[in-house]
mmCIF file of C-alpha atoms in Angstrom:
data_model
loop_
_atom_site.group_PDB
_atom_site.id
_atom_site.type_symbol
_atom_site.label_atom_id
_atom_site.label_comp_id
_atom_site.label_asym_id
_atom_site.label_seq_id
_atom_site.Cartn_x
_atom_site.Cartn_y
_atom_site.Cartn_z
ATOM 1 C CA UNK A 461 128.609 122.078 25.412
ATOM 2 C CA UNK A 462 126.154 119.962 27.264
ATOM 3 C CA UNK A 463 123.691 121.907 29.298
ATOM 4 C CA UNK A 464 124.690 122.290 32.864
ATOM 5 C CA UNK A 465 122.527 120.315 35.279
ATOM 6 C CA UNK A 466 119.820 122.270 36.928
ATOM 7 C CA UNK A 467 120.462 122.820 40.582
ATOM 8 C CA UNK A 468 118.432 120.478 42.771
ATOM 9 C CA UNK A 469 116.144 122.433 44.957
ATOM 10 C CA UNK A 470 116.726 121.490 48.535
ATOM 11 C CA UNK A 471 113.560 120.701 50.401
ATOM 12 C CA UNK A 472 113.873 121.808 53.896
ATOM 13 C CA UNK A 473 112.207 119.584 56.474
ATOM 14 C CA UNK A 474 109.498 121.230 58.465
ATOM 15 C CA UNK A 475 110.907 122.394 61.723
ATOM 16 C CA UNK A 476 109.514 120.756 64.809
ATOM 17 C CA UNK A 477 108.162 123.238 67.215
ATOM 18 C CA UNK A 478 109.030 122.589 70.780
ATOM 19 C CA UNK A 479 105.863 122.452 72.781
ATOM 20 C CA UNK A 480 106.399 123.902 76.201
ATOM 21 C CA UNK A 481 103.836 123.333 78.910
ATOM 22 C CA UNK A 482 102.664 126.566 80.362
ATOM 23 C CA UNK A 483 102.384 126.477 84.168
ATOM 24 C CA UNK A 484 99.059 128.316 84.047
ATOM 25 C CA UNK A 485 97.534 125.570 81.883
ATOM 26 C CA UNK A 486 98.432 122.903 84.445
ATOM 27 C CA UNK A 487 96.968 125.009 87.226
ATOM 28 C CA UNK A 488 93.719 125.417 85.284
ATOM 29 C CA UNK A 489 93.398 121.650 84.912
ATOM 30 C CA UNK A 490 93.898 121.138 88.662
ATOM 31 C CA UNK A 491 91.679 124.060 89.690
ATOM 32 C CA UNK A 492 88.275 122.271 89.492
ATOM 33 C CA UNK A 493 89.500 119.406 91.677
ATOM 34 C CA UNK A 494 91.088 121.869 94.094
ATOM 35 C CA UNK A 495 87.863 123.855 94.397
ATOM 36 C CA UNK A 496 85.836 120.710 95.040
ATOM 37 C CA UNK A 497 88.262 119.566 97.748
ATOM 38 C CA UNK A 498 88.223 122.959 99.431
ATOM 39 C CA UNK A 499 84.432 123.340 99.228
ATOM 40 C CA UNK A 500 83.447 119.834 100.297
ATOM 41 C CA UNK A 501 86.352 118.746 102.518
ATOM 42 C CA UNK A 502 88.496 121.566 103.874
ATOM 43 C CA UNK A 503 85.696 124.011 104.658
ATOM 44 C CA UNK A 504 83.400 121.434 106.351
ATOM 45 C CA UNK A 505 86.312 120.085 108.403
ATOM 46 C CA UNK A 506 87.306 123.592 109.428
ATOM 47 C CA UNK A 507 83.743 124.430 110.425
ATOM 48 C CA UNK A 508 83.399 121.160 112.363
ATOM 49 C CA UNK A 509 86.665 121.839 114.181
ATOM 50 C CA UNK A 510 85.418 125.310 115.141
ATOM 51 C CA UNK A 511 82.226 123.714 116.442
ATOM 52 C CA UNK A 512 84.259 121.296 118.532
ATOM 53 C CA UNK A 513 85.959 124.223 120.280
ATOM 54 C CA UNK A 514 82.643 125.869 121.179
ATOM 55 C CA UNK A 515 79.580 125.108 123.251
ATOM 56 C CA UNK A 516 75.999 126.229 122.845
ATOM 57 C CA UNK A 517 73.257 126.636 125.417
ATOM 58 C CA UNK A 518 69.957 128.477 125.643
ATOM 59 C CA UNK A 519 71.150 130.652 128.503
ATOM 60 C CA UNK A 520 74.634 131.605 127.336
ATOM 61 C CA UNK A 521 74.365 131.023 123.584
ATOM 62 C CA UNK A 522 77.444 129.982 121.628
ATOM 63 C CA UNK A 523 80.722 130.530 123.448
ATOM 64 C CA UNK A 524 84.308 129.465 122.940
ATOM 65 C CA UNK A 525 85.294 126.717 125.381
ATOM 66 C CA UNK A 526 88.603 125.528 123.964
ATOM 67 C CA UNK A 527 89.414 121.889 124.593
ATOM 68 C CA UNK A 528 86.648 121.344 127.148
ATOM 69 C CA UNK A 529 84.678 119.169 124.737
ATOM 70 C CA UNK A 530 87.761 117.030 124.106
ATOM 71 C CA UNK A 531 88.408 116.610 127.825
ATOM 72 C CA UNK A 532 84.788 115.579 128.225
ATOM 73 C CA UNK A 533 85.088 113.139 125.321
ATOM 74 C CA UNK A 534 88.183 111.337 126.596
ATOM 75 C CA UNK A 535 86.607 110.992 130.058
ATOM 76 C CA UNK A 536 83.129 110.032 128.831
ATOM 77 C CA UNK A 537 82.341 106.513 130.114
ATOM 78 C CA UNK A 538 79.896 105.877 127.260
ATOM 79 C CA UNK A 539 82.555 106.674 124.663
ATOM 80 C CA UNK A 540 85.202 104.615 126.441
ATOM 81 C CA UNK A 541 82.804 101.686 126.796
ATOM 82 C CA UNK A 542 81.936 101.800 123.089
ATOM 83 C CA UNK A 543 85.626 102.112 122.186
ATOM 84 C CA UNK A 544 86.484 99.055 124.272
ATOM 85 C CA UNK A 545 83.664 97.121 122.618
ATOM 86 C CA UNK A 546 84.948 98.001 119.144
ATOM 87 C CA UNK A 547 88.514 97.024 120.071
ATOM 88 C CA UNK A 548 87.384 93.624 121.367
ATOM 89 C CA UNK A 549 85.264 93.193 118.254
ATOM 90 C CA UNK A 550 88.226 93.961 115.996
ATOM 91 C CA UNK A 551 90.629 91.657 117.849
ATOM 92 C CA UNK A 552 88.425 88.701 116.902
ATOM 93 C CA UNK A 553 86.811 89.750 113.637
ATOM 94 C CA UNK A 554 89.850 91.161 111.796
ATOM 95 C CA UNK A 555 92.068 88.038 112.029
ATOM 96 C CA UNK A 556 89.119 85.783 111.132
ATOM 97 C CA UNK A 557 88.160 87.842 108.077
ATOM 98 C CA UNK A 558 91.711 88.291 106.791
ATOM 99 C CA UNK A 559 92.451 84.614 107.408
ATOM 100 C CA UNK A 560 89.451 83.553 105.317
ATOM 101 C CA UNK A 561 90.357 86.096 102.628
ATOM 102 C CA UNK A 562 93.958 84.859 102.491
ATOM 103 C CA UNK A 563 92.863 81.216 102.310
ATOM 104 C CA UNK A 564 90.471 82.060 99.481
ATOM 105 C CA UNK A 565 93.135 84.001 97.590
ATOM 106 C CA UNK A 566 95.642 81.156 97.900
ATOM 107 C CA UNK A 567 93.017 78.683 96.705
ATOM 108 C CA UNK A 568 92.117 80.829 93.707
ATOM 109 C CA UNK A 569 95.788 81.223 92.819
ATOM 110 C CA UNK A 570 96.260 77.456 92.854
ATOM 111 C CA UNK A 571 93.112 76.681 90.832
ATOM 112 C CA UNK A 572 93.141 77.612 87.148
ATOM 113 C CA UNK A 573 89.751 76.236 86.041
ATOM 114 C CA UNK A 574 86.678 78.190 84.979
ATOM 115 C CA UNK A 575 85.290 77.669 88.451
ATOM 116 C CA UNK A 576 87.894 80.114 89.786
ATOM 117 C CA UNK A 577 86.501 82.934 87.619
ATOM 118 C CA UNK A 578 82.942 82.251 88.786
ATOM 119 C CA UNK A 579 84.070 81.999 92.408
ATOM 120 C CA UNK A 580 85.839 85.381 92.219
ATOM 121 C CA UNK A 581 82.635 86.971 90.994
ATOM 122 C CA UNK A 582 80.484 85.277 93.641
ATOM 123 C CA UNK A 583 82.906 86.181 96.439
ATOM 124 C CA UNK A 584 82.987 89.831 95.371
ATOM 125 C CA UNK A 585 79.202 90.182 95.093
ATOM 126 C CA UNK A 586 78.531 90.894 98.832
ATOM 127 C CA UNK A 587 80.828 93.935 98.622
ATOM 128 C CA UNK A 588 78.652 95.288 95.800
ATOM 129 C CA UNK A 589 75.589 95.153 98.052
ATOM 130 C CA UNK A 590 75.100 98.463 99.944
ATOM 131 C CA UNK A 591 75.904 98.119 103.641
ATOM 132 C CA UNK A 592 72.415 99.258 104.661
ATOM 133 C CA UNK A 593 70.750 96.662 102.433
ATOM 134 C CA UNK A 594 73.082 93.939 103.669
ATOM 135 C CA UNK A 595 72.408 94.773 107.331
ATOM 136 C CA UNK A 596 68.633 94.787 106.761
ATOM 137 C CA UNK A 597 68.853 91.473 104.935
ATOM 138 C CA UNK A 598 70.784 89.835 107.759
ATOM 139 C CA UNK A 599 68.408 91.366 110.283
ATOM 140 C CA UNK A 600 65.545 89.460 108.658
ATOM 141 C CA UNK A 601 67.656 86.297 108.400
ATOM 142 C CA UNK A 602 68.419 86.506 112.136
ATOM 143 C CA UNK A 603 64.769 87.046 113.079
ATOM 144 C CA UNK A 604 63.234 84.476 115.453
ATOM 145 C CA UNK A 605 59.821 85.020 113.845
ATOM 146 C CA UNK A 606 60.458 84.311 110.159
ATOM 147 C CA UNK A 607 64.233 83.862 109.856
ATOM 148 C CA UNK A 608 65.537 80.533 108.482
ATOM 149 C CA UNK A 609 68.319 80.079 111.058
ATOM 150 C CA UNK A 610 66.760 80.648 114.483
ATOM 151 C CA UNK A 611 64.665 77.460 114.525
ATOM 152 C CA UNK A 612 67.302 75.102 113.146
ATOM 153 C CA UNK A 613 68.282 73.762 116.639
ATOM 154 C CA UNK A 614 64.649 72.792 117.268
ATOM 155 C CA UNK A 615 64.993 70.108 114.599
ATOM 156 C CA UNK A 616 67.266 68.171 116.953
ATOM 157 C CA UNK A 617 65.430 69.113 120.135
ATOM 158 C CA UNK A 618 67.369 72.280 120.977
ATOM 159 C CA UNK A 619 66.224 75.778 121.832
ATOM 160 C CA UNK A 620 65.781 78.513 119.213
ATOM 161 C CA UNK A 621 68.774 80.781 118.729
ATOM 162 C CA UNK A 622 68.438 84.430 119.681
ATOM 163 C CA UNK A 623 70.989 86.120 117.441
ATOM 164 C CA UNK A 624 70.182 89.482 119.067
ATOM 165 C CA UNK A 625 70.984 88.387 122.616
ATOM 166 C CA UNK A 626 73.751 90.137 124.518
ATOM 167 C CA UNK A 627 76.038 87.103 124.223
ATOM 168 C CA UNK A 628 75.614 86.652 120.451
ATOM 169 C CA UNK A 629 75.106 90.212 119.229
ATOM 170 C CA UNK A 630 78.773 90.948 118.504
ATOM 171 C CA UNK A 631 79.079 87.564 116.779
ATOM 172 C CA UNK A 632 76.062 88.391 114.619
ATOM 173 C CA UNK A 633 77.509 91.776 113.708
ATOM 174 C CA UNK A 634 80.893 90.215 112.998
ATOM 175 C CA UNK A 635 79.259 87.736 110.642
ATOM 176 C CA UNK A 636 77.686 90.594 108.660
ATOM 177 C CA UNK A 637 80.992 92.454 108.362
ATOM 178 C CA UNK A 638 82.878 89.283 107.419
ATOM 179 C CA UNK A 639 80.271 88.406 104.790
ATOM 180 C CA UNK A 640 80.490 91.884 103.257
ATOM 181 C CA UNK A 641 84.253 92.459 103.223
ATOM 182 C CA UNK A 642 85.947 89.066 102.914
ATOM 183 C CA UNK A 643 85.513 88.941 99.139
ATOM 184 C CA UNK A 644 86.902 92.451 98.746
ATOM 185 C CA UNK A 645 90.071 91.620 100.698
ATOM 186 C CA UNK A 646 90.360 88.276 98.922
ATOM 187 C CA UNK A 647 90.448 90.005 95.518
ATOM 188 C CA UNK A 648 93.153 92.402 96.764
ATOM 189 C CA UNK A 649 95.327 89.528 97.996
ATOM 190 C CA UNK A 650 94.652 87.475 94.865
ATOM 191 C CA UNK A 651 95.728 90.416 92.678
ATOM 192 C CA UNK A 652 98.947 90.655 94.682
ATOM 193 C CA UNK A 653 99.563 86.937 94.153
ATOM 194 C CA UNK A 654 99.254 87.419 90.400
ATOM 195 C CA UNK A 655 102.265 89.736 90.536
ATOM 196 C CA UNK A 656 104.546 87.180 92.188
ATOM 197 C CA UNK A 657 107.070 85.756 89.661
ATOM 198 C CA UNK A 658 106.202 82.167 88.742
ATOM 199 C CA UNK A 659 109.888 81.302 88.762
ATOM 200 C CA UNK A 660 109.741 81.355 92.567
ATOM 201 C CA UNK A 661 107.108 78.607 92.533
ATOM 202 C CA UNK A 662 109.055 76.545 89.999
ATOM 203 C CA UNK A 663 112.205 76.791 92.118
ATOM 204 C CA UNK A 664 110.254 75.660 95.187
ATOM 205 C CA UNK A 665 108.826 72.690 93.278
ATOM 206 C CA UNK A 666 112.307 71.688 92.125
ATOM 207 C CA UNK A 667 113.457 71.821 95.762
ATOM 208 C CA UNK A 668 110.690 69.368 96.630
ATOM 209 C CA UNK A 669 108.259 71.724 98.388
ATOM 210 C CA UNK A 670 104.650 70.626 98.728
ATOM 211 C CA UNK A 671 101.742 72.901 97.670
ATOM 212 C CA UNK A 672 101.076 73.777 101.321
ATOM 213 C CA UNK A 673 104.735 74.685 101.881
ATOM 214 C CA UNK A 674 104.745 76.797 98.721
ATOM 215 C CA UNK A 675 101.641 78.639 99.917
ATOM 216 C CA UNK A 676 102.938 79.303 103.446
ATOM 217 C CA UNK A 677 106.652 79.815 102.809
ATOM 218 C CA UNK A 678 106.706 81.391 99.345
ATOM 219 C CA UNK A 679 103.379 83.007 98.508
ATOM 220 C CA UNK A 680 102.446 84.490 101.886
ATOM 221 C CA UNK A 681 105.869 86.159 102.502
ATOM 222 C CA UNK A 682 105.788 87.504 98.925
ATOM 223 C CA UNK A 683 102.528 89.415 99.511
ATOM 224 C CA UNK A 684 103.214 90.669 103.044
ATOM 225 C CA UNK A 685 102.834 94.272 101.894
ATOM 226 C CA UNK A 686 99.395 93.567 100.440
ATOM 227 C CA UNK A 687 98.340 91.767 103.625
ATOM 228 C CA UNK A 688 99.520 94.721 105.708
ATOM 229 C CA UNK A 689 97.629 97.158 103.476
ATOM 230 C CA UNK A 690 94.424 95.135 103.754
ATOM 231 C CA UNK A 691 94.891 94.923 107.522
ATOM 232 C CA UNK A 692 95.365 98.691 107.839
ATOM 233 C CA UNK A 693 92.197 99.422 105.867
ATOM 234 C CA UNK A 694 90.313 96.843 107.944
ATOM 235 C CA UNK A 695 91.525 98.357 111.221
ATOM 236 C CA UNK A 696 90.440 101.826 110.088
ATOM 237 C CA UNK A 697 87.043 100.519 109.005
ATOM 238 C CA UNK A 698 86.563 98.673 112.300
ATOM 239 C CA UNK A 699 87.324 101.779 114.345
ATOM 240 C CA UNK A 700 84.619 103.566 112.319
ATOM 241 C CA UNK A 701 82.066 100.781 112.899
ATOM 242 C CA UNK A 702 78.658 102.412 112.350
ATOM 243 C CA UNK A 703 76.288 101.181 109.631
ATOM 244 C CA UNK A 704 75.655 97.645 110.854
ATOM 245 C CA UNK A 705 74.884 98.482 114.516
ATOM 246 C CA UNK A 706 72.849 101.523 113.484
ATOM 247 C CA UNK A 707 70.616 99.396 111.248
ATOM 248 C CA UNK A 708 70.494 96.436 113.623
ATOM 249 C CA UNK A 709 69.380 98.671 116.508
ATOM 250 C CA UNK A 710 65.793 98.280 115.310
ATOM 251 C CA UNK A 711 66.103 94.508 115.815
ATOM 252 C CA UNK A 712 68.296 94.540 118.942
ATOM 253 C CA UNK A 713 67.152 96.989 121.644
ATOM 254 C CA UNK A 714 70.392 96.484 123.602
ATOM 255 C CA UNK A 715 72.272 98.462 120.950
ATOM 256 C CA UNK A 716 72.343 101.730 122.842
ATOM 257 C CA UNK A 717 73.177 105.219 121.641
ATOM 258 C CA UNK A 718 76.812 104.709 122.648
ATOM 259 C CA UNK A 719 77.260 101.164 121.368
ATOM 260 C CA UNK A 720 80.149 102.278 119.118
ATOM 261 C CA UNK A 721 82.046 105.604 119.088
ATOM 262 C CA UNK A 722 80.745 106.556 115.631
ATOM 263 C CA UNK A 723 77.181 105.707 116.631
ATOM 264 C CA UNK A 724 77.613 107.778 119.788
ATOM 265 C CA UNK A 725 78.790 110.818 117.812
ATOM 266 C CA UNK A 726 75.892 110.403 115.365
ATOM 267 C CA UNK A 727 73.296 110.256 118.139
ATOM 268 C CA UNK A 728 74.786 113.251 119.922
ATOM 269 C CA UNK A 729 74.270 115.301 116.774
ATOM 270 C CA UNK A 730 70.969 114.040 115.376
ATOM 271 C CA UNK A 731 69.205 112.665 118.453
ATOM 272 C CA UNK A 732 70.284 115.180 121.112
ATOM 273 C CA UNK A 733 71.205 118.149 118.843
ATOM 274 C CA UNK A 734 74.557 118.576 120.593
ATOM 275 C CA UNK A 735 76.520 119.357 117.442
ATOM 276 C CA UNK A 736 79.477 120.830 119.295
ATOM 277 C CA UNK A 737 80.121 117.733 121.368
ATOM 278 C CA UNK A 738 79.453 115.506 118.353
ATOM 279 C CA UNK A 739 82.133 117.366 116.377
ATOM 280 C CA UNK A 740 84.589 116.902 119.250
ATOM 281 C CA UNK A 741 83.761 113.180 119.376
ATOM 282 C CA UNK A 742 84.351 112.882 115.640
ATOM 283 C CA UNK A 743 87.754 114.565 115.772
ATOM 284 C CA UNK A 744 88.721 112.541 118.848
ATOM 285 C CA UNK A 745 87.777 109.342 117.027
ATOM 286 C CA UNK A 746 89.736 110.464 113.958
ATOM 287 C CA UNK A 747 92.775 111.062 116.167
ATOM 288 C CA UNK A 748 92.448 107.595 117.712
ATOM 289 C CA UNK A 749 92.122 105.999 114.265
ATOM 290 C CA UNK A 750 95.276 107.805 113.139
ATOM 291 C CA UNK A 751 97.186 106.660 116.233
ATOM 292 C CA UNK A 752 96.081 103.036 115.847
ATOM 293 C CA UNK A 753 96.865 102.968 112.107
ATOM 294 C CA UNK A 754 100.269 104.573 112.637
ATOM 295 C CA UNK A 755 101.094 102.139 115.456
ATOM 296 C CA UNK A 756 100.129 99.224 113.212
ATOM 297 C CA UNK A 757 102.353 100.496 110.381
ATOM 298 C CA UNK A 758 105.217 101.170 112.802
ATOM 299 C CA UNK A 759 105.065 97.652 114.265
ATOM 300 C CA UNK A 760 104.963 96.098 110.784
ATOM 301 C CA UNK A 761 107.995 98.107 109.695
ATOM 302 C CA UNK A 762 109.917 97.019 112.775
ATOM 303 C CA UNK A 763 109.054 93.387 112.084
ATOM 304 C CA UNK A 764 110.056 93.780 108.432
ATOM 305 C CA UNK A 765 113.383 95.331 109.425
ATOM 306 C CA UNK A 766 114.235 92.467 111.783
ATOM 307 C CA UNK A 767 113.020 89.683 109.480
#
């Protein structure tokens, strides 16, 4: 009889172990970030809010005063004057800056040469310059003593330009902000344009649309969300206007301690040592920024719903 075949040994596949994420492991990964947020954000904000509800004097010491500092803040003529100045500044500067940024983004999207890459880099460079350095640089450029711009009208028989005069000061500050932030917003809008399907452009070309019509009627509506986002960030930044006027105060004496709300809160704390009132001013300004940003988002949503 032929030998019976040897039984084939079955090789069992290695069993796959199911890896289950332990909830404690996830909490340990999040814990360092949580501790940093609590230590450097929550605790300082809580302490500042407690300061805003108190007052300190040599005679009475520190005492709880409730919302008295907030009532004083919202009735302070210096704060209201600075707030009005910032609002007027933003009503002019924000549309100008976003308009230039949108025009630059549309141009970059239409140009596909190597020049577009170099232009993106050049346009973004001012944002990489620290705000303090940029303000100091423009302060020297505006100078009537050794600046290159002040004496230009004298070449045609005009008077030198005083960029620090009361009539031109907001324009000078607006130029600094526009120079610093236009490239940043342009890159945001250009990135949004890169996500628009090219089929939309091809369909518009087939329908006989011109490049200008494609830009205004196809591209701009397609990136409305990005434009709104850039506008919200710009509004928030304008309400917190501080660095440029604080640096330019050494060149322009008319920039007072209450020229902007943020500058007023800073001077109350570090020039007059009124930390309690400064904390109340900061929280009041934060509340106003929240209200303005929410109103802007609400209006945009209403327009989007009806469009």
